[in-house]
Amino acid sequence: MDVVRQAIMYLLLVAAFYGVVLAMKALSRVQVPSGYNAVENLTEYTSYRLDRTVVFTAWKPGDAICWRLGPDAERAVNFGWVAALPGDRVQIREGHLEVNGKRNPKGELIPLPDCGPIRVPERHLFVINDRHQGDSIAYGPLPASALRGRMGSLP
Amino acid sequence: MNALIEQWGARNVGIAMLVLALLVLIAAVTIGWEAVKRGLGIMAIDRAQAAGLIDDRLATVANGREAASWLPAEPAAGILAIDLSDPAAKDQLARLELRVPAKQRPTIAAINALHQVHHGGTPAGSLSSGDQAVINHLVKLKQGEKPKELSLPDADPPQVALLTYAAQARFRAAWIQGDRETIRVTAGELRLLMPKHPDVPGVEVVLLALSPSVSNEVLRSQINVLPRGARRDLLLYKVMELAPERAAIIKPLLPATGAGK
C-alpha cells in the first residue's frame, strides 16, 4: 500500500512540474528590442505576453505572432500578423497582399509590381508586418520552427 | 525492508539494491545523453533553417549534416543535409527512409522523387497529391514543355523544397524559351517564394522591367543594386531585348562597345 501511495505522490510531483513548465510557456513575455520599428506603435523595451504553447495547426489568419529569423539576438525577435496558412494562394496586386483573392488589410503598400500567386508550403506561414521588415515579403514563407508564439495582442 | 532482509539476507538485499541503483544510473545517463544529443541536433537544425531563410545553401547543408549526425532518425535534419546536386544523395535518402518513422516516409519519398527529377529521371510511385502535382510538372519541364500554370490541389500543400525547386525551374525554362509574359509571371513567383535567393535582385530587375506599371526611376534604382560586371551586362542586354521600351533607361548603364564610331 505504501508503494502505491509513494508512486501516486511521485506522479503528482511530475504532473505539477509539467504544469509549471506549461504555465511558464503560456504566460511568458517577450521584449521589444531597441530600435525595432517594423510594427507601428510598438515601444522599445516594452514587454508583451507570448503564448509559446500554440501548436502549428492552431494558427489562424490575423493572429498576432512573434517569430525569429536566426539564432543571433539581432534577428531573434520579430512581430507581425499571420496572413496566410499552408495551401493558401498569396499574390501581390496593386501593392497589396491578397490571400485567396481577398485583400489583406495589414501593412503598408508593398513596393513590388503585381506578382504571384504562389502557394504557402506545408508547415509554413506567410506573415506580415506594417513595414515589411523581416516578414514574409522580405524573407518568404516562414517554417514552423521559426515561430516563437502567439502574442496576446499588438497595438 | 526488514522483512526482505530477514527473508533474503542483508548481503543479498544489498547486492540487489546496488544492481538496481546501477541500472537506474545507466538509464539516467542514457536519457541525459539523448537529451544532450537532441538539444545539439535541434540547435543545428535551427541554424540550418536560419541559413535557409537567407538562402545560404552551403551553411544550410553543413548545419543540416551536423544535425543529422546528432539526430539520424529526424527527417527534418536529414532533408536539410541533402545536396540534390550530389549523386550520393540517393544513398543518403535511402538510408534516411529506413530510419525515420513510417508516417514521415512520404516526406523522404518526395525528396527522393525530386532528386531523381534533378538527375533526369522519371520517378515511379505515388506521393501525396500536392507533391505529386509538382513532380509531374517538373518532369514536363525537363521534357522541354512551356511552364504553364502550376495547378495544385487546395487541401494538400506541397513541401517547401519542391515548391522552391519548381519556382527556379519554371523561371529558368521561361528564360530559355523567351516568352515575355511567362518570364514576368515566373519571376514574380520566384520573388515571392524566395526573396533572399542570391539571384533574386537580378530576377527583380526582370520583373520590374516587364511590368508596365513600374516607372523607369524604380527600375534604375534596382539595376544599381546589382554588382557591376559581365553578368549584369548580359542580364541587361536580355532585358532590353525582352522590353525594348526600357532601352532608353538601360542603354546608358551598359558599357560602350565602340560600335558606330
XYZ file of C-alpha atoms in Angstrom:
416
model
C 0.000 0.000 0.000
C 2.897 2.318 0.883
C 4.444 1.678 -2.522
C 1.194 2.689 -4.290
C 0.909 5.825 -2.150
C 4.511 6.773 -2.929
C 4.029 6.116 -6.648
C 0.955 8.386 -6.692
C 2.916 11.067 -4.860
C 5.748 10.929 -7.403
C 3.258 11.034 -10.291
C 1.595 14.101 -8.777
C 5.001 15.746 -8.380
C 5.836 15.082 -12.056
C 2.403 16.401 -13.126
C 2.871 19.542 -11.018
C 6.336 20.124 -12.536
C 4.900 19.675 -16.066
C 2.061 22.075 -15.194
C 4.517 24.720 -14.010
C 6.565 24.337 -17.226
C 3.393 24.678 -19.354
C 2.213 27.704 -17.374
C 5.630 29.341 -17.810
C 5.434 28.748 -21.577
C 1.872 30.042 -21.801
C 2.499 33.124 -19.671
C 5.990 34.076 -20.884
C 6.734 37.573 -22.143
C 8.857 38.985 -24.954
C 10.532 42.387 -25.016
C 10.546 44.749 -27.995
C 14.229 45.182 -28.941
C 15.891 48.576 -29.147
C 15.170 50.391 -32.407
C 12.516 47.917 -33.601
C 10.011 49.743 -35.813
C 8.531 47.170 -38.197
C 5.187 47.372 -36.345
C 3.672 50.775 -35.633
C 3.136 51.859 -32.017
C 5.398 49.215 -30.511
C 7.521 50.833 -27.827
C 11.086 49.601 -27.407
C 11.862 47.725 -24.181
C 8.121 47.145 -23.564
C 7.299 43.506 -22.941
C 4.291 41.701 -24.397
C 2.623 38.453 -23.472
C 3.767 35.498 -25.616
C 1.971 32.126 -25.573
C 4.575 29.540 -26.583
C 2.219 26.555 -26.251
C 0.475 27.158 -29.609
C 0.655 24.111 -31.887
C 1.183 24.710 -35.601
C -2.335 23.681 -36.640
C -3.889 26.212 -34.225
C -2.663 29.303 -36.129
C -5.362 31.424 -37.787
C -5.094 34.349 -40.214
C -4.937 37.616 -38.271
C -3.245 36.125 -35.184
C -0.566 38.375 -33.725
C 2.678 36.427 -33.875
C 6.316 36.607 -32.824
C 8.995 34.834 -34.855
C 12.747 34.618 -35.207
C 14.866 34.771 -38.332
C 18.025 33.358 -36.772
C 19.711 32.383 -33.533
C 21.533 35.727 -33.078
C 19.951 38.406 -30.882
C 19.525 40.867 -33.770
C 17.141 38.613 -35.670
C 15.623 36.739 -32.732
C 12.546 38.920 -32.198
C 10.128 39.968 -34.941
C 6.446 40.857 -34.647
C 3.502 40.848 -37.044
C 0.360 39.002 -38.054
C -0.396 35.702 -39.759
C -1.536 36.492 -43.303
C -1.829 33.027 -44.868
C -1.788 29.362 -43.869
C -0.313 26.331 -45.710
C -2.014 25.836 -49.072
C -3.328 29.423 -49.311
C -2.763 31.367 -52.540
C -0.754 34.526 -51.970
C -0.240 37.273 -54.524
C 0.510 40.974 -54.750
C -1.920 43.204 -56.627
C -1.545 46.979 -56.831
C 0.846 46.967 -53.868
C -1.491 44.989 -51.588
C -1.180 41.424 -50.388
C -4.072 39.208 -51.477
C -4.755 35.854 -49.864
C -7.077 33.520 -51.777
C -8.265 36.526 -53.779
C -9.085 38.695 -50.725
C -7.095 41.815 -49.870
C -5.196 41.650 -46.569
C -5.765 44.877 -44.618
C -2.454 44.810 -42.702
C 0.761 46.546 -43.659
C 1.938 49.448 -45.768
C 1.934 49.351 -49.588
C 4.339 46.719 -50.878
C 6.914 48.225 -53.271
C 6.567 45.446 -55.842
C 4.634 45.121 -59.095
C 1.867 42.542 -59.417
C 3.259 39.064 -58.774
C 2.123 35.599 -57.828
C 0.084 33.722 -56.943
C 2.202 31.263 -55.028
C 1.065 28.564 -52.611
C 2.210 28.655 -48.997
C 4.165 25.395 -48.485
C 3.365 22.666 -45.985
C 4.192 23.632 -42.348
C 4.916 27.240 -43.312
C 3.079 30.505 -42.590
C 3.025 33.729 -44.567
C 3.433 36.528 -42.002
C 3.287 40.272 -42.481
C 4.057 43.419 -40.515
C 3.487 47.130 -41.088
C 6.820 47.992 -42.721
C 7.585 44.576 -44.264
C 10.865 44.325 -42.390
C 11.752 40.717 -41.612
C 8.317 39.470 -42.692
C 7.378 37.064 -45.494
C 7.551 39.823 -48.119
C 11.243 40.157 -47.208
C 12.072 36.539 -46.287
C 9.407 34.341 -47.895
C 7.083 31.929 -46.071
C 8.395 31.050 -42.590
C 8.899 27.447 -41.427
C 7.094 26.248 -38.283
C 10.431 26.117 -36.446
C 10.850 29.901 -36.813
C 7.607 30.684 -34.972
C 8.096 31.692 -31.333
C 4.498 32.042 -30.209
C 1.194 33.898 -30.275
C 1.115 37.428 -28.924
C -1.719 38.450 -26.606
C -2.196 41.497 -28.806
C -0.262 44.072 -30.816
C -1.156 47.765 -30.756
C 12.767 -3.658 4.031
C 13.376 -5.553 7.276
C 11.135 -8.326 6.043
C 13.184 -8.583 2.873
C 16.450 -8.693 4.836
C 15.039 -11.449 7.059
C 13.922 -13.419 4.032
C 16.940 -12.943 1.700
C 19.771 -11.872 3.997
C 21.315 -8.427 4.298
C 24.117 -9.148 1.826
C 21.787 -10.337 -0.938
C 19.432 -7.382 -0.462
C 22.442 -5.046 -0.563
C 23.666 -6.580 -3.848
C 20.162 -6.384 -5.341
C 19.877 -2.711 -4.372
C 23.326 -1.979 -5.808
C 22.339 -3.629 -9.111
C 19.102 -1.646 -9.122
C 20.977 1.595 -8.419
C 23.403 0.818 -11.289
C 20.509 0.186 -13.671
C 18.869 3.474 -12.663
C 22.210 5.276 -13.126
C 22.685 3.746 -16.604
C 19.121 4.749 -17.541
C 19.682 8.289 -16.227
C 22.989 8.677 -18.135
C 21.369 7.309 -21.325
C 18.389 9.677 -21.007
C 20.732 12.582 -20.242
C 22.969 11.830 -23.240
C 19.913 11.513 -25.513
C 18.695 14.893 -24.227
C 22.096 16.498 -24.931
C 22.157 14.975 -28.444
C 18.605 16.170 -29.095
C 19.439 19.670 -27.855
C 22.570 19.916 -30.032
C 20.655 18.499 -33.017
C 17.807 20.983 -32.606
C 20.283 23.867 -32.330
C 21.932 22.719 -35.578
C 18.501 22.441 -37.264
C 17.722 25.994 -36.108
C 20.992 27.244 -37.598
C 20.325 25.344 -40.838
C 16.810 26.753 -41.134
C 18.046 30.273 -40.371
C 20.622 29.845 -43.158
C 17.806 28.552 -45.378
C 15.832 31.748 -44.796
C 18.650 33.796 -46.318
C 19.240 31.116 -48.984
C 22.768 30.309 -47.838
C 22.816 26.815 -49.343
C 26.308 25.858 -48.119
C 25.558 26.769 -44.496
C 22.186 25.015 -44.701
C 23.724 21.753 -45.854
C 26.665 21.989 -43.393
C 24.379 22.608 -40.404
C 21.921 20.027 -41.716
C 24.725 17.442 -41.785
C 25.679 18.301 -38.220
C 22.020 17.987 -37.163
C 21.717 14.642 -38.974
C 24.789 13.325 -37.145
C 23.116 14.093 -33.777
C 19.592 13.057 -34.833
C 19.881 10.355 -37.512
C 16.164 9.441 -37.344
C 14.911 13.037 -37.590
C 13.645 13.691 -41.143
C 13.972 17.498 -40.840
C 17.704 17.122 -40.139
C 18.192 14.519 -42.867
C 16.426 16.609 -45.508
C 18.448 19.723 -44.662
C 21.639 17.675 -45.090
C 20.723 16.637 -48.628
C 22.503 18.317 -51.508
C 20.372 17.477 -54.566
C 23.248 18.048 -56.962
C 25.256 15.290 -55.250
C 24.522 11.862 -56.827
C 25.374 10.253 -53.436
C 22.251 11.905 -52.021
C 20.308 8.932 -53.413
C 22.002 6.599 -50.901
C 21.600 9.152 -48.099
C 17.869 9.301 -48.826
C 17.566 5.516 -48.962
C 19.238 5.232 -45.527
C 17.099 8.033 -44.130
C 13.925 6.392 -45.397
C 14.773 3.263 -43.389
C 15.472 5.213 -40.188
C 12.539 7.604 -39.967
C 9.126 6.702 -38.506
C 6.608 5.316 -41.035
C 4.462 8.482 -41.056
C 7.493 10.562 -42.127
C 8.375 8.324 -45.088
C 6.204 10.180 -47.653
C 8.294 13.312 -46.927
C 11.505 11.454 -47.754
C 9.870 9.803 -50.779
C 9.024 13.272 -52.170
C 12.625 14.477 -51.780
C 13.793 11.230 -53.373
C 11.487 11.877 -56.345
C 12.873 15.421 -56.606
C 16.425 14.042 -56.607
C 15.505 11.679 -59.455
C 13.951 14.517 -61.470
C 17.039 16.664 -60.849
C 19.226 13.928 -62.351
C 16.978 13.482 -65.382
C 14.947 10.501 -64.164
C 11.198 9.959 -64.063
C 10.206 8.852 -60.570
C 7.819 5.939 -60.229
C 5.371 5.515 -57.350
C 2.848 7.915 -55.949
C 3.266 10.786 -53.498
C 0.722 12.957 -51.729
C -1.391 14.832 -54.285
C 0.354 18.230 -53.869
C 3.878 16.797 -54.053
C 2.906 14.565 -56.990
C 1.493 17.534 -58.924
C 4.801 19.414 -58.532
C 6.861 16.372 -59.560
C 4.663 15.797 -62.656
C 5.066 19.470 -63.574
C 8.862 19.263 -63.178
C 9.051 16.137 -65.356
C 7.162 18.006 -68.112
C 9.516 20.999 -67.780
C 12.520 18.663 -68.130
C 10.937 17.324 -71.323
C 11.004 20.872 -72.707
C 7.367 21.890 -72.175
C 6.457 25.536 -71.685
C 5.998 26.439 -67.981
C 2.201 26.586 -67.845
C 0.384 27.435 -64.620
C 1.274 25.011 -61.818
C -2.111 23.735 -60.727
C -2.157 22.360 -57.190
C -4.878 20.792 -55.040
C -6.329 23.113 -52.372
C -6.165 20.697 -49.457
C -2.687 19.249 -49.754
C 0.102 21.854 -49.904
C 3.432 20.614 -51.282
C 6.684 20.633 -49.333
C 8.785 23.766 -49.464
C 11.761 22.018 -51.115
C 9.558 21.013 -54.054
C 7.920 24.417 -54.433
C 11.199 26.362 -54.338
C 12.823 23.946 -56.786
C 9.809 24.277 -59.105
C 9.874 28.094 -58.927
C 13.535 28.129 -60.009
C 12.970 25.526 -62.747
C 9.924 27.416 -64.075
C 11.830 30.710 -64.281
C 14.816 29.012 -65.935
C 12.575 27.323 -68.524
C 10.711 30.570 -69.236
C 14.027 32.466 -69.578
C 15.337 29.939 -72.101
C 12.086 29.950 -74.096
C 11.998 33.755 -74.093
C 8.255 34.375 -73.788
C 7.902 37.803 -72.145
C 4.693 37.202 -70.176
C 5.799 33.778 -68.890
C 9.128 35.258 -67.766
C 7.277 38.032 -65.887
C 4.915 35.572 -64.172
C 7.638 33.116 -63.133
C 9.929 35.955 -61.980
C 7.109 37.156 -59.715
C 6.645 33.658 -58.270
C 10.354 33.336 -57.570
C 10.469 36.797 -55.936
C 7.542 35.975 -53.611
C 8.683 32.489 -52.648
C 12.473 33.022 -52.344
C 13.158 36.722 -51.769
C 16.623 36.047 -50.333
C 17.876 33.830 -53.157
C 21.215 35.273 -54.363
C 19.855 35.658 -57.917
C 16.658 37.422 -56.885
C 17.992 41.015 -57.210
C 18.520 40.213 -60.919
C 15.139 38.497 -61.134
C 13.583 41.618 -59.606
C 15.139 43.760 -62.362
C 13.469 41.457 -64.908
C 10.145 41.637 -63.048
C 10.224 45.438 -62.814
C 11.303 45.887 -66.446
C 8.485 43.669 -67.698
C 5.788 45.281 -65.530
C 4.306 48.277 -67.398
C 3.152 49.945 -64.163
C 6.745 50.350 -62.917
C 8.497 53.671 -63.583
C 11.943 53.938 -65.137
C 13.303 55.505 -61.915
C 12.311 52.475 -59.848
C 13.870 50.186 -62.444
C 17.086 52.226 -62.496
C 17.476 52.119 -58.718
C 17.020 48.313 -58.744
C 19.585 47.935 -61.541
C 22.018 49.947 -59.397
C 21.653 47.318 -56.666
C 23.274 44.716 -58.952
C 27.057 44.415 -58.803
C 28.676 45.755 -61.965
C 30.249 43.227 -64.289
C 29.707 40.944 -67.247
C 26.886 39.090 -65.515
C 24.891 42.290 -65.008
C 25.569 43.413 -68.575
C 24.376 40.099 -70.015
C 21.197 40.357 -67.954
C 20.568 43.926 -69.077
C 21.071 43.050 -72.770
C 18.497 40.277 -72.422
C 16.087 42.563 -70.541
C 16.455 45.194 -73.261
C 15.663 42.534 -75.853
C 12.538 41.482 -73.914
C 11.401 45.036 -73.121
C 12.621 47.361 -75.900
C 10.566 50.205 -74.362
C 13.099 50.223 -71.478
C 16.109 50.694 -73.790
C 16.372 54.405 -73.050
C 16.997 53.704 -69.379
C 19.137 50.567 -69.784
C 21.464 51.575 -72.643
C 23.346 54.281 -70.689
C 24.039 51.723 -67.955
C 25.806 49.353 -70.344
C 29.495 49.647 -71.252
C 30.246 51.431 -74.542
C 31.064 48.897 -77.250
C 32.627 51.340 -79.693
C 30.091 50.390 -82.347
C 29.012 53.253 -84.595
C 32.346 55.075 -84.423
